[in-house]
Tab-separated table of C-alpha atoms and ligand atoms in Angstrom:
chain	number	residue	atom	x	y	z
A	836	UNK	CA	-1.063	21.780	-8.569
A	837	UNK	CA	0.294	18.589	-6.866
A	838	UNK	CA	2.656	16.487	-8.950
A	839	UNK	CA	1.202	13.839	-11.095
A	840	UNK	CA	3.498	11.173	-9.701
A	841	UNK	CA	3.022	10.364	-6.059
A	842	UNK	CA	6.038	8.110	-6.019
A	843	UNK	CA	9.094	8.205	-8.162
A	844	UNK	CA	11.911	5.633	-7.703
A	845	UNK	CA	15.106	5.912	-9.676
A	846	UNK	CA	17.951	3.288	-9.791
A	847	UNK	CA	17.178	2.112	-6.243
A	848	UNK	CA	19.538	-0.399	-4.835
A	849	UNK	CA	20.085	-2.266	-1.645
A	850	UNK	CA	22.895	-4.607	-0.981
A	851	UNK	CA	23.594	-6.751	2.087
A	852	UNK	CA	27.144	-7.969	1.923
A	853	UNK	CA	27.253	-10.140	-1.345
A	854	UNK	CA	23.379	-10.218	-1.559
A	855	UNK	CA	21.859	-7.598	-3.773
A	856	UNK	CA	18.221	-7.487	-2.597
A	857	UNK	CA	17.156	-4.614	-4.846
A	858	UNK	CA	19.227	-4.152	-7.934
A	859	UNK	CA	18.544	-0.727	-9.786
A	860	UNK	CA	14.741	-0.509	-9.635
A	861	UNK	CA	13.099	2.481	-11.394
A	862	UNK	CA	9.446	3.058	-11.473
A	863	UNK	CA	6.645	5.575	-10.858
A	864	UNK	CA	3.206	5.518	-9.293
A	865	UNK	CA	0.595	8.102	-10.496
A	866	UNK	CA	-2.065	9.671	-8.290
A	867	UNK	CA	-5.038	7.730	-9.810
A	868	UNK	CA	-3.000	4.525	-10.083
A	869	UNK	CA	-2.823	1.065	-8.316
A	870	UNK	CA	0.538	-0.485	-9.192
A	871	UNK	CA	1.123	-4.083	-8.268
A	872	UNK	CA	4.623	-5.031	-7.131
A	873	UNK	CA	4.868	-8.782	-7.792
A	874	UNK	CA	7.576	-11.458	-7.522
A	875	UNK	CA	8.407	-14.774	-5.837
A	876	UNK	CA	9.444	-14.952	-2.265
A	877	UNK	CA	12.763	-13.151	-1.842
A	878	UNK	CA	12.355	-11.058	-5.068
A	879	UNK	CA	12.952	-7.763	-3.142
A	880	UNK	CA	9.360	-6.433	-2.571
A	881	UNK	CA	9.547	-5.918	1.143
A	882	UNK	CA	12.946	-4.345	0.951
A	883	UNK	CA	11.700	-1.921	-1.622
A	884	UNK	CA	8.663	-0.988	0.441
A	885	UNK	CA	10.785	-0.572	3.536
A	886	UNK	CA	13.030	1.841	1.719
A	887	UNK	CA	10.014	3.836	0.408
A	888	UNK	CA	8.672	3.944	4.080
A	889	UNK	CA	12.068	5.326	5.278
A	890	UNK	CA	12.666	2.214	7.401
A	891	UNK	CA	15.579	1.069	5.541
A	892	UNK	CA	18.504	3.201	3.995
A	893	UNK	CA	19.086	2.552	0.223
A	894	UNK	CA	22.570	1.659	-0.799
A	895	UNK	CA	21.988	4.099	-3.742
A	896	UNK	CA	19.249	5.559	-5.856
A	897	UNK	CA	16.597	8.007	-5.086
A	898	UNK	CA	12.964	8.136	-3.811
A	899	UNK	CA	10.615	11.078	-4.297
A	900	UNK	CA	7.248	11.079	-2.634
A	901	UNK	CA	4.771	13.818	-3.874
A	902	UNK	CA	7.830	15.329	-5.410
A	903	UNK	CA	9.765	15.483	-2.200
A	904	UNK	CA	13.209	13.738	-1.877
A	905	UNK	CA	13.051	11.291	0.942
A	906	UNK	CA	16.738	11.387	1.564
A	907	UNK	CA	16.800	15.186	1.969
A	908	UNK	CA	13.445	16.007	3.504
A	909	UNK	CA	12.505	12.760	5.282
A	910	UNK	CA	9.680	14.155	7.557
A	911	UNK	CA	7.987	16.162	4.808
A	912	UNK	CA	8.246	13.210	2.315
A	913	UNK	CA	6.844	10.651	4.821
A	914	UNK	CA	3.921	12.966	5.788
A	915	UNK	CA	2.533	12.160	2.390
A	916	UNK	CA	2.522	8.389	2.887
A	917	UNK	CA	0.982	5.672	5.030
A	918	UNK	CA	1.140	2.010	5.253
A	919	UNK	CA	-1.308	-0.779	5.890
A	920	UNK	CA	-0.208	-4.318	6.587
A	921	UNK	CA	-3.668	-5.635	7.153
A	922	UNK	CA	-2.412	-8.704	9.025
A	923	UNK	CA	-0.771	-6.604	11.683
A	924	UNK	CA	-3.075	-6.671	14.698
A	925	UNK	CA	-4.608	-3.462	15.969
A	926	UNK	CA	-4.306	-2.540	19.607
A	927	UNK	CA	-7.183	-4.745	20.763
A	928	UNK	CA	-8.018	-2.938	24.072
A	929	UNK	CA	-8.716	0.372	22.322
A	930	UNK	CA	-12.171	1.090	20.695
A	931	UNK	CA	-12.439	1.961	17.027
A	932	UNK	CA	-12.603	5.613	17.796
A	933	UNK	CA	-9.706	5.485	20.226
A	934	UNK	CA	-7.575	3.746	17.711
A	935	UNK	CA	-8.164	6.252	14.994
A	936	UNK	CA	-7.665	9.173	17.482
A	937	UNK	CA	-4.370	7.636	18.591
A	938	UNK	CA	-3.046	7.223	14.990
A	939	UNK	CA	-4.382	10.632	13.932
A	940	UNK	CA	-2.580	12.358	16.785
A	941	UNK	CA	0.596	10.512	15.827
A	942	UNK	CA	0.338	11.977	12.307
A	943	UNK	CA	-0.741	15.453	13.577
A	944	UNK	CA	-3.980	15.338	11.473
A	945	UNK	CA	-5.717	18.736	11.489
A	946	UNK	CA	-9.522	18.726	12.370
A	947	UNK	CA	-8.957	15.241	13.526
A	948	UNK	CA	-12.523	14.622	14.891
A	949	UNK	CA	-13.974	15.555	11.496
A	950	UNK	CA	-11.546	13.289	9.750
A	951	UNK	CA	-12.490	10.400	12.043
A	952	UNK	CA	-16.199	10.861	11.446
A	953	UNK	CA	-15.567	11.024	7.647
A	954	UNK	CA	-13.755	7.657	7.724
A	955	UNK	CA	-16.234	6.066	10.134
A	956	UNK	CA	-18.987	6.913	7.589
A	957	UNK	CA	-16.924	5.958	4.517
A	958	UNK	CA	-15.946	2.540	5.896
A	959	UNK	CA	-19.206	1.788	7.525
A	960	UNK	CA	-17.901	1.717	11.039
A	961	UNK	CA	-20.473	3.644	12.922
A	962	UNK	CA	-21.957	0.564	14.683
A	963	UNK	CA	-18.437	-0.284	16.020
A	964	UNK	CA	-17.356	3.211	17.162
A	965	UNK	CA	-17.200	2.235	20.821
A	966	UNK	CA	-16.369	-1.303	20.340
A	967	UNK	CA	-12.866	-2.654	21.416
A	968	UNK	CA	-10.927	-3.621	18.240
A	969	UNK	CA	-9.984	-6.950	19.819
A	970	UNK	CA	-13.528	-8.316	19.545
A	971	UNK	CA	-14.172	-7.315	15.866
A	972	UNK	CA	-14.200	-9.976	12.990
A	973	UNK	CA	-11.124	-9.863	10.732
A	974	UNK	CA	-13.183	-8.169	8.049
A	975	UNK	CA	-14.264	-5.379	10.396
A	976	UNK	CA	-10.687	-5.007	11.715
A	977	UNK	CA	-9.550	-4.715	8.101
A	978	UNK	CA	-11.904	-1.789	7.634
A	979	UNK	CA	-10.387	-0.140	10.734
A	980	UNK	CA	-6.921	-0.769	9.576
A	981	UNK	CA	-7.805	0.881	6.324
A	982	UNK	CA	-9.382	3.842	8.096
A	983	UNK	CA	-6.198	4.143	10.076
A	984	UNK	CA	-4.130	4.015	6.890
A	985	UNK	CA	-6.167	6.754	5.393
A	986	UNK	CA	-6.305	9.080	8.417
A	987	UNK	CA	-3.575	11.411	7.204
A	988	UNK	CA	-4.910	11.616	3.693
A	989	UNK	CA	-1.901	9.863	2.143
A	990	UNK	CA	-0.935	10.670	-1.379
A	991	UNK	CA	0.849	7.343	-1.386
A	992	UNK	CA	-0.586	4.252	0.124
A	993	UNK	CA	1.582	1.206	0.488
A	994	UNK	CA	-0.270	-2.146	0.921
A	995	UNK	CA	1.498	-5.300	1.688
A	996	UNK	CA	-0.751	-8.201	0.895
A	997	UNK	CA	-3.786	-6.357	2.174
A	998	UNK	CA	-6.380	-9.198	1.553
A	999	UNK	CA	-4.155	-12.116	2.558
A	1000	UNK	CA	-6.291	-13.455	5.305
A	1001	UNK	CA	-9.719	-12.412	4.282
A	1002	UNK	CA	-12.727	-14.379	3.024
A	1003	UNK	CA	-13.498	-13.686	-0.755
A	1004	UNK	CA	-16.430	-11.410	-0.061
A	1005	UNK	CA	-14.442	-9.190	2.364
A	1006	UNK	CA	-11.439	-9.145	0.115
A	1007	UNK	CA	-13.632	-8.020	-2.663
A	1008	UNK	CA	-15.051	-5.296	-0.492
A	1009	UNK	CA	-11.628	-4.012	0.535
A	1010	UNK	CA	-10.384	-4.032	-3.123
A	1011	UNK	CA	-13.418	-1.936	-4.053
A	1012	UNK	CA	-12.717	0.599	-1.380
A	1013	UNK	CA	-9.092	0.878	-2.414
A	1014	UNK	CA	-10.113	1.305	-6.029
A	1015	UNK	CA	-12.386	4.119	-4.957
A	1016	UNK	CA	-9.488	5.793	-3.141
A	1017	UNK	CA	-7.448	5.718	-6.323
A	1018	UNK	CA	-10.133	6.585	-8.884
A	1019	UNK	CA	-11.297	9.508	-6.768
A	1020	UNK	CA	-7.604	10.829	-7.135
A	1021	UNK	CA	-7.068	10.857	-3.427
A	1022	UNK	CA	-3.824	9.007	-3.923
A	1023	UNK	CA	-1.779	6.219	-5.706
A	1024	UNK	CA	-1.249	2.742	-4.255
A	1025	UNK	CA	1.681	0.364	-4.334
A	1026	UNK	CA	0.239	-3.122	-3.760
A	1027	UNK	CA	1.960	-6.461	-3.113
A	1028	UNK	CA	0.105	-9.549	-3.557
A	1029	UNK	CA	0.648	-13.285	-4.377
A	1030	UNK	CA	-2.985	-13.611	-5.555
A	1031	UNK	CA	-2.918	-13.146	-9.351
A	1032	UNK	CA	-6.690	-13.187	-9.621
A	1033	UNK	CA	-6.830	-10.168	-7.392
A	1034	UNK	CA	-3.944	-8.488	-9.223
A	1035	UNK	CA	-5.851	-8.701	-12.543
A	1036	UNK	CA	-8.971	-7.297	-10.937
A	1037	UNK	CA	-7.432	-4.355	-8.967
A	1038	UNK	CA	-4.103	-3.163	-10.553
A	1039	UNK	CA	-3.749	-0.808	-13.346
A	1040	UNK	CA	-0.184	-1.782	-13.864
A	1041	UNK	CA	2.093	-4.476	-12.605
A	1042	UNK	CA	5.862	-4.618	-12.109
A	1043	UNK	CA	7.176	-8.180	-12.003
A	1044	UNK	CA	10.364	-8.222	-9.963
A	1045	UNK	CA	12.965	-10.974	-9.940
A	1046	UNK	CA	16.231	-10.982	-8.022
A	1047	UNK	CA	15.720	-7.263	-7.386
A	1048	UNK	CA	15.150	-6.146	-11.001
A	1049	UNK	CA	12.035	-5.532	-12.888
A	1050	UNK	CA	11.783	-8.184	-15.485
A	1051	UNK	CA	8.376	-7.405	-16.980
A	1052	UNK	CA	5.788	-4.685	-16.636
A	1053	UNK	CA	2.502	-3.609	-18.003
A	1054	UNK	CA	-1.294	-4.049	-17.878
A	1055	UNK	CA	-1.941	-7.284	-15.930
A	1056	UNK	CA	-4.791	-8.170	-18.288
A	1057	UNK	CA	-2.633	-7.819	-21.448
A	1058	UNK	CA	0.686	-8.970	-20.311
A	1059	UNK	CA	0.233	-12.742	-20.501
A	1060	UNK	CA	-0.963	-12.713	-24.084
A	1061	UNK	CA	1.954	-10.451	-25.171
A	1062	UNK	CA	4.279	-13.146	-24.049
A	1063	UNK	CA	2.281	-16.083	-25.270
A	1064	UNK	CA	1.011	-17.181	-21.887
A	1065	UNK	CA	-2.545	-17.845	-20.690
A	1066	UNK	CA	-2.181	-16.548	-17.203
A	1067	UNK	CA	-0.193	-13.996	-15.160
A	1068	UNK	CA	1.112	-16.821	-13.082
A	1069	UNK	CA	2.838	-18.420	-15.972
A	1070	UNK	CA	4.911	-15.263	-16.443
A	1071	UNK	CA	6.911	-15.886	-13.200
A	1072	UNK	CA	10.375	-17.061	-13.561
B	1137	ATP	P1	8.385	-12.195	0.168
B	1137	ATP	O1	7.355	-12.429	-0.972
B	1137	ATP	O2	8.915	-13.529	0.695
B	1137	ATP	O3	7.919	-11.274	1.252
B	1137	ATP	P2	10.236	-10.289	-0.912
B	1137	ATP	O4	10.131	-10.049	-2.351
B	1137	ATP	O5	9.542	-9.256	-0.018
B	1137	ATP	O6	9.805	-11.749	-0.449
B	1137	ATP	P3	12.681	-9.475	0.405
B	1137	ATP	O7	12.195	-9.643	1.844
B	1137	ATP	O8	12.732	-8.056	-0.015
B	1137	ATP	O9	11.860	-10.178	-0.594
B	1137	ATP	O10	14.058	-10.045	0.315
B	1137	ATP	C1	14.909	-9.882	-0.853
B	1137	ATP	C2	16.329	-10.673	-0.607
B	1137	ATP	O11	17.088	-9.844	0.325
B	1137	ATP	C3	16.173	-11.992	0.007
B	1137	ATP	O12	17.149	-12.774	-0.693
B	1137	ATP	C4	16.496	-11.800	1.478
B	1137	ATP	O13	17.133	-13.005	1.926
B	1137	ATP	C5	17.600	-10.662	1.403
B	1137	ATP	N1	17.581	-9.847	2.588
B	1137	ATP	C6	16.529	-9.109	3.074
B	1137	ATP	N2	16.833	-8.500	4.274
B	1137	ATP	C7	18.109	-8.888	4.546
B	1137	ATP	C8	19.093	-8.531	5.609
B	1137	ATP	N3	18.645	-7.706	6.566
B	1137	ATP	N4	20.241	-9.140	5.609
B	1137	ATP	C9	20.547	-10.006	4.542
B	1137	ATP	N5	19.778	-10.231	3.552
B	1137	ATP	C10	18.627	-9.733	3.472
């Protein structure tokens, strides 16, 4: 059976000269879970995500993805992840199908044509199959970006402000689709956002980070009351 934790981070640290960007973070993400990584600008969220993605070498600490040690078995660990920065533009001159094929080949996805069809159906992209991504609306592009992020059936999906530039209806739609991904047990999600309304709606658990350390964590709907606050926003230091 696959491990219950898709991500396990222990005593993770990243230091730049005298600046400690990440200061001993330890947390897990379960297979059915959406975990929010919250904090003010400069708290250390991006640095953490970049280390989990293998883009940045930790100063110390360990990262296991789907039980595989990232430092020791990099390729095998990263095969279980994918990333979607929804604001990053798609190659605009490729059609939806060509885009998905390109990324599928990059990840060495088996039975790629079937996987592409599955995602085209799931994300309601059939009408746009042969349309160049550059002409799609941002909501449509977001669905393509999500399809691209799911192409390799990641156990761990990293989402950096996935709804930042979307209208409320489209943002709601994307949240629902990501919720489905987690509740079906396809994988777990680490989600960063500055939108506390969204966090309360979508996250099972939040980690509030300040100066590279977790200062509070728990159910985003219960946390504020536990600390005598009315809203999640008021918990920020
Ligand atoms: P935001 O919400 O603005 O994206 P963040 O939580 O993602 O913020 P990080 O980008 O992880 O924050 O930055 C954490 C700290 O580390 C900041 O103080 C930043 O200045 C510092 N930092 C990040 N990268 C470097 C680097 N390459 N060299 C020096 N300092 C860095």
